[in-house]
CSV table of C-alpha atoms in Angstrom, one decimal:
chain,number,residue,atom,x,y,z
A,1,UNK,CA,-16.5,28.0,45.4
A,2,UNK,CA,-19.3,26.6,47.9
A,3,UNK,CA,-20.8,29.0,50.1
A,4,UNK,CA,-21.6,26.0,53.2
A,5,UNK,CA,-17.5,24.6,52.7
A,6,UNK,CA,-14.1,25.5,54.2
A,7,UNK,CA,-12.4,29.0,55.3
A,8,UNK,CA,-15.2,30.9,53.3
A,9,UNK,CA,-18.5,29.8,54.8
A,10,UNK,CA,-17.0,31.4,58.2
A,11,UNK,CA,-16.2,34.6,56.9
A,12,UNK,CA,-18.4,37.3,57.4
A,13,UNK,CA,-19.8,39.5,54.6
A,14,UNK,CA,-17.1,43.1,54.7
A,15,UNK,CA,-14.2,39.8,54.8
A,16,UNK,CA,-15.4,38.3,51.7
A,17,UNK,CA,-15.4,41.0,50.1
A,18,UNK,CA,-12.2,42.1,50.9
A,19,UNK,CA,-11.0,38.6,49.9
A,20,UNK,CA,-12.7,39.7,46.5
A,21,UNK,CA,-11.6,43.0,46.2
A,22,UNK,CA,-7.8,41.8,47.1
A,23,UNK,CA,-8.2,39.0,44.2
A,24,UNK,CA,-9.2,41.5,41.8
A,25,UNK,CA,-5.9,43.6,42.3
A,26,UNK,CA,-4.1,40.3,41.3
A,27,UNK,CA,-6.3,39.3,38.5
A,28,UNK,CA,-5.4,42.6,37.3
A,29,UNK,CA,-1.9,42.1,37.7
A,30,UNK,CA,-2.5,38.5,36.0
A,31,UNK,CA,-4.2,40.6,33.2
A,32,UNK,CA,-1.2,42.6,32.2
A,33,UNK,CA,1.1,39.2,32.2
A,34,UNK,CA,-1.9,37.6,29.9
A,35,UNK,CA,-1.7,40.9,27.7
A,36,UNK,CA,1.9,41.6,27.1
A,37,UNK,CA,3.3,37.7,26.5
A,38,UNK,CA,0.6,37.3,24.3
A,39,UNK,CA,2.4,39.6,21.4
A,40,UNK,CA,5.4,38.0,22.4
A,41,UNK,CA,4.3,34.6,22.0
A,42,UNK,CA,2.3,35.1,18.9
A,43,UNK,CA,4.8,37.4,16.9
A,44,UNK,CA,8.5,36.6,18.2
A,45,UNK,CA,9.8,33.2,16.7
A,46,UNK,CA,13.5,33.9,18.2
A,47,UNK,CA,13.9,32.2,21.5
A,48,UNK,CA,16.2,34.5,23.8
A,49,UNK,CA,14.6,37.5,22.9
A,50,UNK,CA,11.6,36.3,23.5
A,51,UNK,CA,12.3,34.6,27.2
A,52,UNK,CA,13.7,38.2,28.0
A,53,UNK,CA,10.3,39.7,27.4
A,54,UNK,CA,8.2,37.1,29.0
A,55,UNK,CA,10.4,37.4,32.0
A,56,UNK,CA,10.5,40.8,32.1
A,57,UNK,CA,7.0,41.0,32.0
A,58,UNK,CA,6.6,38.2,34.6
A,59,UNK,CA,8.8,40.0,36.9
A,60,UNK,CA,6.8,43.4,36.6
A,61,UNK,CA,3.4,41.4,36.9
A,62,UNK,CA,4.6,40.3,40.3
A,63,UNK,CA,5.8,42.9,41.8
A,64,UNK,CA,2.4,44.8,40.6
A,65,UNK,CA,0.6,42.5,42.8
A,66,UNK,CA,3.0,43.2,45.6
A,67,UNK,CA,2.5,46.3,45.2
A,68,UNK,CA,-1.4,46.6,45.0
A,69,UNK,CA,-1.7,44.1,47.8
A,70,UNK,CA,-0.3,46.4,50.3
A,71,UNK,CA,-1.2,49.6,49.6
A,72,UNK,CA,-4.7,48.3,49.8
A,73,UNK,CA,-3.5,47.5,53.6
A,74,UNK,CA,-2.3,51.1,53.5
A,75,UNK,CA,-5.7,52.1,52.8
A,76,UNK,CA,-7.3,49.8,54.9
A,77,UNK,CA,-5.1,51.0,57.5
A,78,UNK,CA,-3.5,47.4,58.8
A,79,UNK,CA,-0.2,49.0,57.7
A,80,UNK,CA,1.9,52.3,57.5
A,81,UNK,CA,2.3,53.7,53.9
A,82,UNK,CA,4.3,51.3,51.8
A,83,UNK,CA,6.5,54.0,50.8
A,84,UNK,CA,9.6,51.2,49.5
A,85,UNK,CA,7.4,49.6,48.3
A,86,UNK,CA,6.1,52.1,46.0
A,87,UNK,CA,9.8,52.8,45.3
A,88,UNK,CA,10.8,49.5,44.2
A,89,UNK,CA,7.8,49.1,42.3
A,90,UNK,CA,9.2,52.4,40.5
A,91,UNK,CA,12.4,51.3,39.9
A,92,UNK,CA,11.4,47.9,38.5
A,93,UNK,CA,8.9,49.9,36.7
A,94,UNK,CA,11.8,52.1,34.9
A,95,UNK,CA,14.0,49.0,34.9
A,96,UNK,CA,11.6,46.9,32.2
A,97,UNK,CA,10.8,50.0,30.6
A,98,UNK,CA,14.1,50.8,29.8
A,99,UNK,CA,15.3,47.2,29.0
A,100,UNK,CA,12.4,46.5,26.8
A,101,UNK,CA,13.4,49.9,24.8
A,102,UNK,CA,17.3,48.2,24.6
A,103,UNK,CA,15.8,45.3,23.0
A,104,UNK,CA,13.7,47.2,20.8
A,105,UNK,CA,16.7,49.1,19.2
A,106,UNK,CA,19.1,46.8,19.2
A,107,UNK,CA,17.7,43.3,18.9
A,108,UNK,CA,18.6,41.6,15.3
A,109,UNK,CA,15.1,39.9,15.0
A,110,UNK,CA,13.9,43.0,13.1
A,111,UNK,CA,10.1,44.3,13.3
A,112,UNK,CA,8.2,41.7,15.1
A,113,UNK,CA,11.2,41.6,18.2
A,114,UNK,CA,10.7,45.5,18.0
A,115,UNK,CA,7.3,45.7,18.0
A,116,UNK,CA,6.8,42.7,21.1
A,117,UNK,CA,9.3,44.7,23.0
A,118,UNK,CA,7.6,48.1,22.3
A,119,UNK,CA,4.1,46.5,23.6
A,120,UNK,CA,5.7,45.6,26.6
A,121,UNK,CA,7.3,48.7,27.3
A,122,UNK,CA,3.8,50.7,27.1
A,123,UNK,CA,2.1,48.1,28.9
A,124,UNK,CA,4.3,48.3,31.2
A,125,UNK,CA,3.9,51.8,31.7
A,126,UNK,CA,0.7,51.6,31.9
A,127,UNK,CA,0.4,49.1,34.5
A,128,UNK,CA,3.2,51.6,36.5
A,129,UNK,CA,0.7,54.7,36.3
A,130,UNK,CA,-2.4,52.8,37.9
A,131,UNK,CA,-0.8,51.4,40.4
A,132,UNK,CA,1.5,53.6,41.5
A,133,UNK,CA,-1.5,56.5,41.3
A,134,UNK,CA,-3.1,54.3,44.2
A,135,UNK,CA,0.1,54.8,46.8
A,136,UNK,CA,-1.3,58.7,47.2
A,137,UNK,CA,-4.2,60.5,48.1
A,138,UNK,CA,-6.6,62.5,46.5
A,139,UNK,CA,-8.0,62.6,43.1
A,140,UNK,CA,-5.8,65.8,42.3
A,141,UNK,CA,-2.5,64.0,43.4
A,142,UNK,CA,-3.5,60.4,41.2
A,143,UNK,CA,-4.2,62.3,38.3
A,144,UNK,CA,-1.3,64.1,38.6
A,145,UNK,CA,1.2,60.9,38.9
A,146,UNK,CA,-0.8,59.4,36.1
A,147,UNK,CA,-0.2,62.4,33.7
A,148,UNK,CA,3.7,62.2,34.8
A,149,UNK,CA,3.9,59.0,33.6
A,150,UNK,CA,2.4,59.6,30.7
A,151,UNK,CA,4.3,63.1,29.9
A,152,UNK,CA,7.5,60.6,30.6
A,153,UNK,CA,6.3,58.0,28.6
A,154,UNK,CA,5.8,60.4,25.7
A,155,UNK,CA,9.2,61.9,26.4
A,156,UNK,CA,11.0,58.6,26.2
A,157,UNK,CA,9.1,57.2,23.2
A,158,UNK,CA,10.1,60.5,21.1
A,159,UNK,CA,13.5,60.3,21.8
A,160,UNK,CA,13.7,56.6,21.0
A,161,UNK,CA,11.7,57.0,17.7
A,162,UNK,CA,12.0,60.6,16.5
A,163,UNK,CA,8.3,60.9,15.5
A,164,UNK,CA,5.9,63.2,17.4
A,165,UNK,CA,2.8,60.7,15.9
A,166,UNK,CA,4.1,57.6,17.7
A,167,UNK,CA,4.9,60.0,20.4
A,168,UNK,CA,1.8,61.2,21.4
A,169,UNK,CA,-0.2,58.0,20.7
A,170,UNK,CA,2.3,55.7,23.0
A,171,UNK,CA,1.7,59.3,25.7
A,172,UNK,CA,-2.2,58.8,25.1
A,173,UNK,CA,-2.7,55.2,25.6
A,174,UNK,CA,-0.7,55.5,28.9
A,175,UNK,CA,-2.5,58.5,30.2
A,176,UNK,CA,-5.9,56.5,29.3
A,177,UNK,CA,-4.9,52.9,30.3
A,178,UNK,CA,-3.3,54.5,33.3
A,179,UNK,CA,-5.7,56.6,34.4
A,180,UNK,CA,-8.7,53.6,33.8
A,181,UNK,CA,-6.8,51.2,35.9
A,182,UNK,CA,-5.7,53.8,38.5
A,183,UNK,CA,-9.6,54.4,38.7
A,184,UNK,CA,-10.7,51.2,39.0
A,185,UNK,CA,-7.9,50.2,41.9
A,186,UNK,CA,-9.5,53.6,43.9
A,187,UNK,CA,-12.7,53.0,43.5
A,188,UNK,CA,-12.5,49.3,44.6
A,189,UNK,CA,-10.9,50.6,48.0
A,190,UNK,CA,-13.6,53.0,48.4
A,191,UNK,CA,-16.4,50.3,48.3
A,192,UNK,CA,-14.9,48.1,50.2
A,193,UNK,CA,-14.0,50.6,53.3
A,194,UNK,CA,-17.7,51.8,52.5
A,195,UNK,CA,-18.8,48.0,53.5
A,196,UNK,CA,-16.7,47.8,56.6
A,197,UNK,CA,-18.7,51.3,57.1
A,198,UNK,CA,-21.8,50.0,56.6
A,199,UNK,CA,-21.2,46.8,58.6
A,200,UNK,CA,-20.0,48.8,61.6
A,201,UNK,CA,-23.0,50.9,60.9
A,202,UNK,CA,-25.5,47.9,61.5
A,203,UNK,CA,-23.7,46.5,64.6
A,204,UNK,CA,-23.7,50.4,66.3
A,205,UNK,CA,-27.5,50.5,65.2
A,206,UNK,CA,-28.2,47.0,67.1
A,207,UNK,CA,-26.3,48.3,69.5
A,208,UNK,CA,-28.4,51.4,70.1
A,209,UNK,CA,-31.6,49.5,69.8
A,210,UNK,CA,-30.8,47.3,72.5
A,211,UNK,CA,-29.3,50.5,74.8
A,212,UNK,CA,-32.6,52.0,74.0
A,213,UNK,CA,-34.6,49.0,75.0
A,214,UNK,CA,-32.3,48.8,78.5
A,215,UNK,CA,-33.3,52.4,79.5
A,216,UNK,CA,-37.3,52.4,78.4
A,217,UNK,CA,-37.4,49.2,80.8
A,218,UNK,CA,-35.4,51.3,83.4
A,219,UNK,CA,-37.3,54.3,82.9
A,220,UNK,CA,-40.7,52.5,83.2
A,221,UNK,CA,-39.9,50.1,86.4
A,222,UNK,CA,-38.1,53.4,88.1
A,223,UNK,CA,-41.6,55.0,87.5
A,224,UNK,CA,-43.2,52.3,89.0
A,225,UNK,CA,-41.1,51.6,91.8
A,226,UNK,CA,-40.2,55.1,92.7
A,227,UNK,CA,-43.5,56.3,94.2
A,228,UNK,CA,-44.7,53.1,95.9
A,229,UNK,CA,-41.2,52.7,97.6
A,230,UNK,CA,-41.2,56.2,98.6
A,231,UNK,CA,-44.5,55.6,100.0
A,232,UNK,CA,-43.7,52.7,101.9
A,233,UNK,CA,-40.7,54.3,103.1
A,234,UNK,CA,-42.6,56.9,104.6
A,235,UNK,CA,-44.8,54.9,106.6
A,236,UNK,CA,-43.2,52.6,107.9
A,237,UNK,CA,-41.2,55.3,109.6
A,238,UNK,CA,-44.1,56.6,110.6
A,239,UNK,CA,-45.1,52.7,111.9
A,240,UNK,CA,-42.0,53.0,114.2
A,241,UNK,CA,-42.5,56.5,115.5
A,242,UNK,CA,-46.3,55.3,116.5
A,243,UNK,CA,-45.1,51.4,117.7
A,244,UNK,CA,-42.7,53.8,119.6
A,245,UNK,CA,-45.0,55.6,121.5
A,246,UNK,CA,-47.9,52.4,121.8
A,247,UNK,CA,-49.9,53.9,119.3
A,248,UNK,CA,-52.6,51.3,117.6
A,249,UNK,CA,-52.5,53.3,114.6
A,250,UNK,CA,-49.1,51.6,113.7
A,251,UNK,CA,-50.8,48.5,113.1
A,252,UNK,CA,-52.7,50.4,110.4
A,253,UNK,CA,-49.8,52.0,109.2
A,254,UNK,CA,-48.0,48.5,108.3
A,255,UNK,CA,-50.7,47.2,107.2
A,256,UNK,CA,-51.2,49.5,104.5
A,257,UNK,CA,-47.2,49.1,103.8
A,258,UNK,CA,-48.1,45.6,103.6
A,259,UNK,CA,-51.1,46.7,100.6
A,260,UNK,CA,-48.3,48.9,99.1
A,261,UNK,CA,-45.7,46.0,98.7
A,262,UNK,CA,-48.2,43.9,97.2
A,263,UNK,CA,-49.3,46.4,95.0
A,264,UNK,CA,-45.7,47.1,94.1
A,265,UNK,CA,-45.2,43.8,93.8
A,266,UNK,CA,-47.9,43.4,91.1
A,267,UNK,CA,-47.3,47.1,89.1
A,268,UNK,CA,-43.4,44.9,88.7
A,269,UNK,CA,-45.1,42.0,87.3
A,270,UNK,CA,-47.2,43.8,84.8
A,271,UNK,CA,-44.2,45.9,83.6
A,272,UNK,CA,-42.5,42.4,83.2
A,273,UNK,CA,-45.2,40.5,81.4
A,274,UNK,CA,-45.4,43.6,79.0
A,275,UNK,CA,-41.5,43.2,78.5
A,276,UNK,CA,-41.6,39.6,77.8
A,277,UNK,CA,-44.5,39.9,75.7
A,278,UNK,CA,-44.2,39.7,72.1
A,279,UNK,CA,-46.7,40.4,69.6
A,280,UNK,CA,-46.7,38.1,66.2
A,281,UNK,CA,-47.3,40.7,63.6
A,282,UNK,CA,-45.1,42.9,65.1
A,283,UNK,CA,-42.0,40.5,65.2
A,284,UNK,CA,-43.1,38.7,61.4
A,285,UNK,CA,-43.1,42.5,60.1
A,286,UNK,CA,-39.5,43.5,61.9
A,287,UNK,CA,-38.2,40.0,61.2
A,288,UNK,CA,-38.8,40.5,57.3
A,289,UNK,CA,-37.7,44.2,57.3
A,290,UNK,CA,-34.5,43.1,59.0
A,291,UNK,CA,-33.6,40.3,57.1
A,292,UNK,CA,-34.1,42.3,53.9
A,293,UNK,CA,-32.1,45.6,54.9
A,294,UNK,CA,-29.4,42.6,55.7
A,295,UNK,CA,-29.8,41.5,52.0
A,296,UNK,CA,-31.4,38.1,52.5
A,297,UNK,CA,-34.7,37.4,51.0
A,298,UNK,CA,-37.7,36.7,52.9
A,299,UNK,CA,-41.3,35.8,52.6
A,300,UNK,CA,-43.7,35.1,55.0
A,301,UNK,CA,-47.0,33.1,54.3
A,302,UNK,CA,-50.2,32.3,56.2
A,303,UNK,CA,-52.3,33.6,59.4
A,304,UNK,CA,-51.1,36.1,61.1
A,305,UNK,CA,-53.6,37.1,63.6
A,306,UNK,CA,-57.0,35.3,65.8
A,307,UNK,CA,-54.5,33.4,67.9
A,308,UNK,CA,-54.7,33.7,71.4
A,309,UNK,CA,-52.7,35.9,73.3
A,310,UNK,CA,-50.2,33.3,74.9
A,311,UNK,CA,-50.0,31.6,71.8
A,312,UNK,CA,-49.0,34.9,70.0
A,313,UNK,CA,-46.4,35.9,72.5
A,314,UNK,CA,-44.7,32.2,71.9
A,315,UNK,CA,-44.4,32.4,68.5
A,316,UNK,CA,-43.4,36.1,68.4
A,317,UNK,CA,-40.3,35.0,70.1
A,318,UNK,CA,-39.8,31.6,68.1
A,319,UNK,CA,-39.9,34.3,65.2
A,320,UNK,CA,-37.1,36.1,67.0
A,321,UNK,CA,-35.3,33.7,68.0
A,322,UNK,CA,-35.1,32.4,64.5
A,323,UNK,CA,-34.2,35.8,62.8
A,324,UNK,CA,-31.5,36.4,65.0
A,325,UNK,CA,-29.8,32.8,64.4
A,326,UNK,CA,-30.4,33.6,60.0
A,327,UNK,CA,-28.6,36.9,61.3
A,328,UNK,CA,-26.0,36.4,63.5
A,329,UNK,CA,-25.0,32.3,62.5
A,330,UNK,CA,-24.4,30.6,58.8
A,331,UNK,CA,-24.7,33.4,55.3
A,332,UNK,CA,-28.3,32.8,54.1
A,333,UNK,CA,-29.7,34.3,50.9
A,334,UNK,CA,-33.0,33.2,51.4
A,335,UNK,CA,-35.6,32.6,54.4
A,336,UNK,CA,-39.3,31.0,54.2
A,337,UNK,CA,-41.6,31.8,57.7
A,338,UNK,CA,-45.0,29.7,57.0
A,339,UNK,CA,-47.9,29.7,59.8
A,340,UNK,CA,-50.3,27.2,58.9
A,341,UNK,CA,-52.8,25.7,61.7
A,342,UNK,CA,-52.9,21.5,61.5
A,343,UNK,CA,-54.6,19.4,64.3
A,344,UNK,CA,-55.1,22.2,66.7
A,345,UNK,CA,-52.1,23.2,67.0
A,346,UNK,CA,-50.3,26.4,65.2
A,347,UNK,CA,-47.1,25.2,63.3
A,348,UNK,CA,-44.0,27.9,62.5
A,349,UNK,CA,-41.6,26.8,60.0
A,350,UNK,CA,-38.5,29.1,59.5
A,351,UNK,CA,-36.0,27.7,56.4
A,352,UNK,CA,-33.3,29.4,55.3
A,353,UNK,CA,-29.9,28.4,53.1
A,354,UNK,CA,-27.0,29.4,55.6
A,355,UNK,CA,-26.2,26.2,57.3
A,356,UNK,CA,-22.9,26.6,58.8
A,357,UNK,CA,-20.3,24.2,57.8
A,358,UNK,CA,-19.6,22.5,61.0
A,359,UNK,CA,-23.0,22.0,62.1
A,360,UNK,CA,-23.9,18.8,62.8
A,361,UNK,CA,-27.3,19.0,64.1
A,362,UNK,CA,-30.0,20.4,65.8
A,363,UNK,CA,-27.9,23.7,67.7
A,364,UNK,CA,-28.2,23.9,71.6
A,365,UNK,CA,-27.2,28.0,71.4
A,366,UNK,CA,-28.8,29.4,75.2
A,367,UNK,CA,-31.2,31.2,72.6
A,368,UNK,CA,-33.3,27.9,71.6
A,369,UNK,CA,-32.8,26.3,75.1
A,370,UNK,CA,-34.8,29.5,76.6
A,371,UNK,CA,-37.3,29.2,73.5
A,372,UNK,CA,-37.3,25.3,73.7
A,373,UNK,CA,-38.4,26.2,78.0
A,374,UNK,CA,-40.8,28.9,76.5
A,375,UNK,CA,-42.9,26.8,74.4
A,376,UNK,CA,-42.5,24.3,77.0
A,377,UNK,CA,-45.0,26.1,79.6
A,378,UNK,CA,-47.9,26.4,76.8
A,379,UNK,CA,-47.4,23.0,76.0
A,380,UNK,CA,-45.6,23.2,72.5
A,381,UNK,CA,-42.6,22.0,71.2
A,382,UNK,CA,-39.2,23.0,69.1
A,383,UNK,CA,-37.2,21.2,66.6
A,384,UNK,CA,-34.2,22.8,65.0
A,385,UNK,CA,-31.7,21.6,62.9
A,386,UNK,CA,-29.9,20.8,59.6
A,387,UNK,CA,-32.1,19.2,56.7
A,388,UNK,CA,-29.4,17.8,55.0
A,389,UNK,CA,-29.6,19.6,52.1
A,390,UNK,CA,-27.5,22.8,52.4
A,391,UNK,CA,-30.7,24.3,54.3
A,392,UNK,CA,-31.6,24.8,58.5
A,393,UNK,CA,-35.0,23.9,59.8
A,394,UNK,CA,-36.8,25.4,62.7
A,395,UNK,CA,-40.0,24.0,63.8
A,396,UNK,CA,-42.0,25.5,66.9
A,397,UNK,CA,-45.3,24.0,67.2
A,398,UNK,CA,-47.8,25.3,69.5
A,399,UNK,CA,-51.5,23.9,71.1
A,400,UNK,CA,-54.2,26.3,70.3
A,401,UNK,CA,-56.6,26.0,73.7
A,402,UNK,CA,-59.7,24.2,73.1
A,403,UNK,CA,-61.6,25.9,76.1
A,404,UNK,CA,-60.4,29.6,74.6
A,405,UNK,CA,-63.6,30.6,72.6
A,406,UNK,CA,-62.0,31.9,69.6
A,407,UNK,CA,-62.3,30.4,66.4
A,408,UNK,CA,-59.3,29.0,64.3
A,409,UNK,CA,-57.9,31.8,62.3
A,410,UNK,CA,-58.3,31.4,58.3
A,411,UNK,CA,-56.2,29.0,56.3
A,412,UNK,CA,-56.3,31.9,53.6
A,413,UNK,CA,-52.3,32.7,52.7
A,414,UNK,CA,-51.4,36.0,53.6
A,415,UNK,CA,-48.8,38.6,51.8
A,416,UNK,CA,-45.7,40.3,53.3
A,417,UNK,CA,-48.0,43.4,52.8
A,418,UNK,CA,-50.5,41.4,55.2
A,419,UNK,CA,-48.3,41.5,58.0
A,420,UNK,CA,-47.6,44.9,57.8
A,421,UNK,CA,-51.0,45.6,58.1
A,422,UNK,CA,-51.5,43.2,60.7
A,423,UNK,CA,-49.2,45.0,63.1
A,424,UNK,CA,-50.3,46.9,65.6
């Protein structure tokens, strides 16, 4: 199935697999249809007999499905424990079982009917201990409903065929086959509610980050602010008490206010411009390190560092900018970021393979209008967009200043390692 077409391109990763892991429990359910009508098939060359079985096994096959489709709600918790339907899934269990045994005894087809119809009934057993282990919880408590079935199972089988051998082979295969599928049901619900975990992990941890960010910038503009407004508080009272009395000291009283505004005034813009700032290094290195912990494969290539600083700080955020939009729109597996330096000017190319199926072209998100009006002010330009073939495209190119001084950085490629070391 395509990744870029239709209902699955816009599911996210934990719903995919749950869309997986829900498909399994049918396959498996499909998997014991496949197994006990192929006996029947091959072996039984009477007709009604052998439309009993198939139909019998059909009928247990679905209601497996059923059955396994909503207890994995249960787990998932979307729904209350299916408790009737683990009962009716019991009772049809008990219901084939015991039909398949009537046609074993009593059918006039001789071995091959008895033998079809003795597959079916262990089969279905075994079908009935693995999923019926998975309406319970704990490992004590599914071991314990497998081994039930089983002891029953063995029970029945020696009563219908008065030998202990057959017996306690028909009593074995349950309590194995049982016990394997009852297994492989729990373990898929435990990976799949470790995913949502994991997922819900990510979002709190981008959460924190930005929560973090909020209170440093608090932390450092209330430092800033704090003392010179406190200041300037304080004198201009005193400013009033001396216009008050006709004091000329007032006038140098607000006129050192006015010096603490200004210098206020400038302290903010600093703390500001450091915000806004972002280094190039830095954000290649944390764009790679993210994009990898989210399981998407990324390289970088070229120069890294000898740009000047305004030049930096643009394409730090174009790097950004273009990790959070792999992130957050589209299901990449892979992402390129390339710096290479052509005619002046400093070229970023991010490409990565999650174009979402309903895009169209270039994207207008607020995110690339505020980059577009940042490379804007340093005279550079941004191009975004579908390629047309499965991939998206973002382009930011950026002037290098020819009155700067500095030299051109190196065409030399560098590693991911590179960038590591790069940042400061």
């Amino acid at each position: 199935m395509s990744r870029s077409g239709g209902w699955w391109g816009r599911k996210s990763t934990p719903a995919k697999f749950e869309t997986y892991t829900r498909w399994s429990f049918h396959m498996l359910a499909l998997t014991e249809l496949s197994v006990a009508v192929g006996p029947v098939v091959g072996q039984v060359e009477q007709r009604r007999p052998a439309l009993v079985l198939i139909a019998l096994a059909a009928v247990h096959s679905v209601v497996c499905g059923v059955t396994g489709s909503r207890t994995l709600d249960w787990h998932r918790g979307q729904r209350d424990r299916p408790v009737r339907t683990l009962w009716s899934f019991g009772a049809v269990t008990v219901l084939v079982a015991a039909v398949a045994l009537v046609i074993a005894r009593r059918s006039p087809g001789g071995g091959e009917v008895e033998g079809a119809a003795g597959g079916i009934f262990a089969i279905t057993m075994v079908f009935g201990a693995g999923t019926t282990a998975i309406g319970v919880h704990g490992r004590e408590r599914m071991t314990a409903m497998v081994a039930a079935f089983a002891a029953g199972t063995g029970v029945v089988s020696w009563a219908v065929t008065q030998s202990w051998a057959v017996a306690l082979v028909t009593a074995l295969v349950v309590l194995a086959g049982g016990g394997f599928f009852a297994f492989t049901y729990a373990f898929s619900v435990w990976l799949l509610n470790a995913v949502y975990e994991l997922d819900e992990a990510r979002e709190t941890r981008a959460r924190l980050a930005v929560a973090e960010e909020r209170l440093r910038f608090g932390r450092d503009l209330h430092d800033v602010m704090g003392r010179n407004l406190a200041v300037i508080a304080l004198k201009s009272e005193l400013a009033v008490q001396l216009a008050q009395r006709k004091r000329p000291e007032a006038v140098t009283q607000m006129v050192e206010v006015q010096r603490l505004a200004h210098e206020a005034q400038r302290e903010v813009r600093e703390v500001v411009r450091g915000y806004r700032e972002a280094d190039l290094g830095s954000e290649l290195a944390g764009a790679q390190g993210v994009l990898t912990a989210a399981g998407i494969e990324c390289t970088v290539s070229g120069p890294v560092t000898g740009f000047p600083a305004p030049v930096q700080s643009a394409l730090g955020w174009a790097v950004r900018e273009a990790a959070t939009n792999v992130l957050r729109h589209g299901d990449a597996r892979r992402c390129a970021m390339e710096l290479r330096v052509r005619k002046g000017h400093v070229v970023l190319t991010v490409r990565n393979d999650g174009v979402p199926p309903q895009s169209g072209g270039p994207s207008r998100g607020a995110g690339l209008v505020g980059l577009r009006e940042r490379l804007a002010e340093i005279g550079g330009t941004l191009r975004a967009g579908p390629t047309g073939d499965g991939q998206f495209l973002l382009t930011a190119e950026v002037p290098l200043p020819a009155h700067s001084g500095e030299a051109a950085p190196a065409a030399a490629v560098q590693t991911p390692d590179s960038v590591s070391e790069a940042t400061p």
